[in-house]
Amino acid sequence: MEVIFLKFYITTPIYYVNSDPHVGSAYTTIIADIIARYKRMMGYDVFFLTGTDEHGQKILQAATNAGKDPQSFCDELAGRFKKLWKKLGITNDGFIRTTDQDHMKVVQYFVKKMMENGDLYKGEYKGWYCVPCESYWNEEEIGAERLCPSCGRELKYITEENYFFRLSKYTDALLEHYRNHPEFVQPDFRRNEMLKILEGGLKDLSITRTTFKWGVPMPDDPEHVIYVWVDALINYISAIGYPFDTEKFNRYWPADLHLIGKEINRFHSIVWPAMLISVGLPLPKTVFAHGWLTVDGQKISKSLGNAIDPSYFVEKYGNDVLRFYLLRDINFGKDGDFSEKNLVNRLNSDLANDYGNLLHRTLAMLEKHYSSVLPEPKEHDEIDERFKEDVMQRVKEYEKLMEEYSLTQAVEKILEILMLSNKYFDEKRPWILAKQKDFSRLSTVLYNTCEALMKVAVMFSPIMPDSSREVLLRVGFDWGPSKELLDRWGILKPSVRIVHGKPLFEKKEFATEKKESEPRMDDLIELDEFKKVKLRTAKVLSAERVPKSDKLLKLIVDVGDLGQRQIVAGIAKYYEPESLVGKTIIVVVNLKPAKLMGVESQGMLLAAKDSTNLRVLTVDGDIAPGATIS
RNA sequence: GGCGGUGUAGCUCAGAUGGUCAGAGCGAGUGAUUCAUAAUCACUAUGUCGUGGGUUCGAAUCCCACCGCCGCCA
């Protein structure tokens, strides 16, 4: 009889250690962790791998700049990644470094095998090369400036003898695989991009370098160092024992999911599979290329200084909140914007209000009316039954969505349960039942709400492990989340002791105060937008108070070729009408007319205001009324 | 330059095969309620479904053109 065993091998990219980890790498790793935890909960034997990519010219450069030898530089950076993952609650089973001796041996073994299979040949490369990017560029790609299309730096024309991988040979095999395995590359729009490349035919790939030494030496030809990407990709199999620990390797390979960012899709969806075919290994089941994060609408970049340190958010809001926010607010797969303001919104409304408060109000009543002992549900009606069905339906949908990596949609199902539960609670009015001493119905309401909350905590547990554990403890569980807890209604044992406890999530305020002199990047406007505002100089011909208003003055101004305008302005507290006459002021002339206290205003004058005073803007010296301002 | 995608309420976005598809959440407003973390529940969107044409009895949904943004490739 065949024993069915469920395994799940998931990987993140190995991160390039030329700088500290930022939200981008944290995002990928957190998502992978969520999937890994989910699969474990569902009973899979999970192997979750992450690690660091430590070879190549750029690392060498970064190490040199830091005044360190490359290995100790890498050791330090790899340590920082490990530390951050620990802080983020990442449950990786392996951490691979490409400078591990074991890994380097496997790379050589792998490349040798490609060679034996006739997939490598020595060729001469002539052309433009970007040293920092370790990339070759075609003449057509670089333009007249001869700058690197990727980093913008100067290119060198070089002639180099390299080993090439016969990537072109695998075009058809890959196309075939794409056709037979529509789930191979996700999301589907990424798959289509790769298909287009394949349909255009592949070129052979240069896979060694001779200009530096920081890498894995080519077997039997140590003048050559293996291209960093080839080195890096092999991590996915070297980390699980290929080719020496066959038991472990056969257990986990092929990978179920390579989770990556969209920028490295081509290496994972074309180059890597071709390499695997070359040595006769099965291909990973799915490559999922997620989108990029922007921060407050801006691309993450060092020059903008917005490369956020994820630790900041963990310390300020807690790990659960950060993880929840990333899944909830950034539609997994697409690009999305990371903003602290939205994070606080989600924390307050979804977590503190809908989730934490529901738990709190439920447990408070149990404490008060049942001395913190979960009662047995008694009388029930069609509302109770419908509630159970609605919840269980969401549970099933959640499982389905998680399976297909629709993570954001899966979270929405959990939140739907919370909304249903709050609604159920309000419909049933347990506080009224308590006053009426209707314990037969009160017990049912409180039990059902607890059961729903337990399910929510279980569903949330891959995403928010800490708070989920807390909720489970409070409703009387001292063991971890598992699939069984989701399978049917009525898991909670009556008579178990519950714990009321403190609010689960504390609300936060997001300080929006900004220095006006320091506009944030997201406040910037296009020149076009500014140009929409038509400003002119205007000479004040007359000024008088608007009757029955202590704020408004009515001015008649001369705007040169635009004639005279009547402007109503709220400056009466700061100016005597007559003192304005004769002044040349600045007015907006294309503002929609508006009526203030029944008086039409055909424009707006500009004024500067601080906490105590207001002064009308004027011009420096004489200029004709109606002069344009730009 | 080629190919692909996208443009829907203030914000973030859902809207197979054209006909309750004009929606959800957040924010805002009104009401209810008081068990609870000023929480919850109900009700409220006159949105040119980017613009202009076309096909059709009928289009956010199909076709063409244009504008904007994005991606992949070159």
mmCIF file of N, CA and C in Angstrom, chain A residues 60 62 111 129 131 145 213 253 263 298 362 444 452 462 579 592 594 614:
data_model
loop_
_atom_site.group_PDB
_atom_site.id
_atom_site.type_symbol
_atom_site.label_atom_id
_atom_site.label_comp_id
_atom_site.label_asym_id
_atom_site.label_seq_id
_atom_site.Cartn_x
_atom_site.Cartn_y
_atom_site.Cartn_z
ATOM 1 N N LEU A 60 32.661 41.869 -3.823
ATOM 2 C CA LEU A 60 34.080 42.155 -3.676
ATOM 3 C C LEU A 60 34.277 43.660 -3.519
ATOM 4 N N ALA A 62 32.013 45.921 -2.595
ATOM 5 C CA ALA A 62 31.443 46.415 -1.342
ATOM 6 C C ALA A 62 32.373 46.120 -0.169
ATOM 7 N N VAL A 111 28.249 21.944 -12.562
ATOM 8 C CA VAL A 111 28.786 22.515 -13.800
ATOM 9 C C VAL A 111 29.549 21.448 -14.590
ATOM 10 N N TYR A 129 30.815 45.390 -21.558
ATOM 11 C CA TYR A 129 30.645 44.718 -20.284
ATOM 12 C C TYR A 129 30.539 45.740 -19.172
ATOM 13 N N VAL A 131 31.089 46.139 -15.390
ATOM 14 C CA VAL A 131 31.792 45.446 -14.311
ATOM 15 C C VAL A 131 30.919 45.282 -13.067
ATOM 16 N N GLU A 145 25.756 56.437 -25.988
ATOM 17 C CA GLU A 145 26.474 56.856 -24.785
ATOM 18 C C GLU A 145 27.373 55.756 -24.237
ATOM 19 N N LYS A 213 38.282 36.998 -9.004
ATOM 20 C CA LYS A 213 38.397 35.649 -8.443
ATOM 21 C C LYS A 213 37.351 35.316 -7.396
ATOM 22 N N TRP A 253 13.024 17.419 -3.262
ATOM 23 C CA TRP A 253 13.025 17.906 -4.632
ATOM 24 C C TRP A 253 12.017 17.148 -5.462
ATOM 25 N N GLU A 263 11.863 40.865 -10.614
ATOM 26 C CA GLU A 263 13.068 41.271 -11.338
ATOM 27 C C GLU A 263 13.993 40.102 -11.648
ATOM 28 N N GLN A 298 6.780 55.894 -3.580
ATOM 29 C CA GLN A 298 8.080 56.049 -4.230
ATOM 30 C C GLN A 298 8.800 54.705 -4.308
ATOM 31 N N THR A 362 -16.447 39.410 24.074
ATOM 32 C CA THR A 362 -16.934 38.045 24.294
ATOM 33 C C THR A 362 -16.400 37.477 25.606
ATOM 34 N N THR A 444 -25.295 29.783 24.135
ATOM 35 C CA THR A 444 -25.115 29.476 22.714
ATOM 36 C C THR A 444 -24.366 30.596 22.002
ATOM 37 N N ALA A 452 -15.982 30.744 16.651
ATOM 38 C CA ALA A 452 -15.595 31.501 15.452
ATOM 39 C C ALA A 452 -14.237 32.167 15.667
ATOM 40 N N PRO A 462 -0.703 31.352 10.584
ATOM 41 C CA PRO A 462 0.491 31.474 9.754
ATOM 42 C C PRO A 462 0.925 32.935 9.581
ATOM 43 N N SER A 579 -6.528 100.748 4.303
ATOM 44 C CA SER A 579 -5.086 100.569 4.227
ATOM 45 C C SER A 579 -4.680 99.720 3.029
ATOM 46 N N LYS A 592 -13.040 79.264 -9.644
ATOM 47 C CA LYS A 592 -14.479 79.333 -9.861
ATOM 48 C C LYS A 592 -15.072 80.394 -8.950
ATOM 49 N N ALA A 594 -17.378 82.217 -6.353
ATOM 50 C CA ALA A 594 -18.123 81.655 -5.232
ATOM 51 C C ALA A 594 -18.808 82.789 -4.498
ATOM 52 N N LEU A 614 -1.624 87.740 9.752
ATOM 53 C CA LEU A 614 -1.856 87.456 8.346
ATOM 54 C C LEU A 614 -1.432 88.672 7.549
#
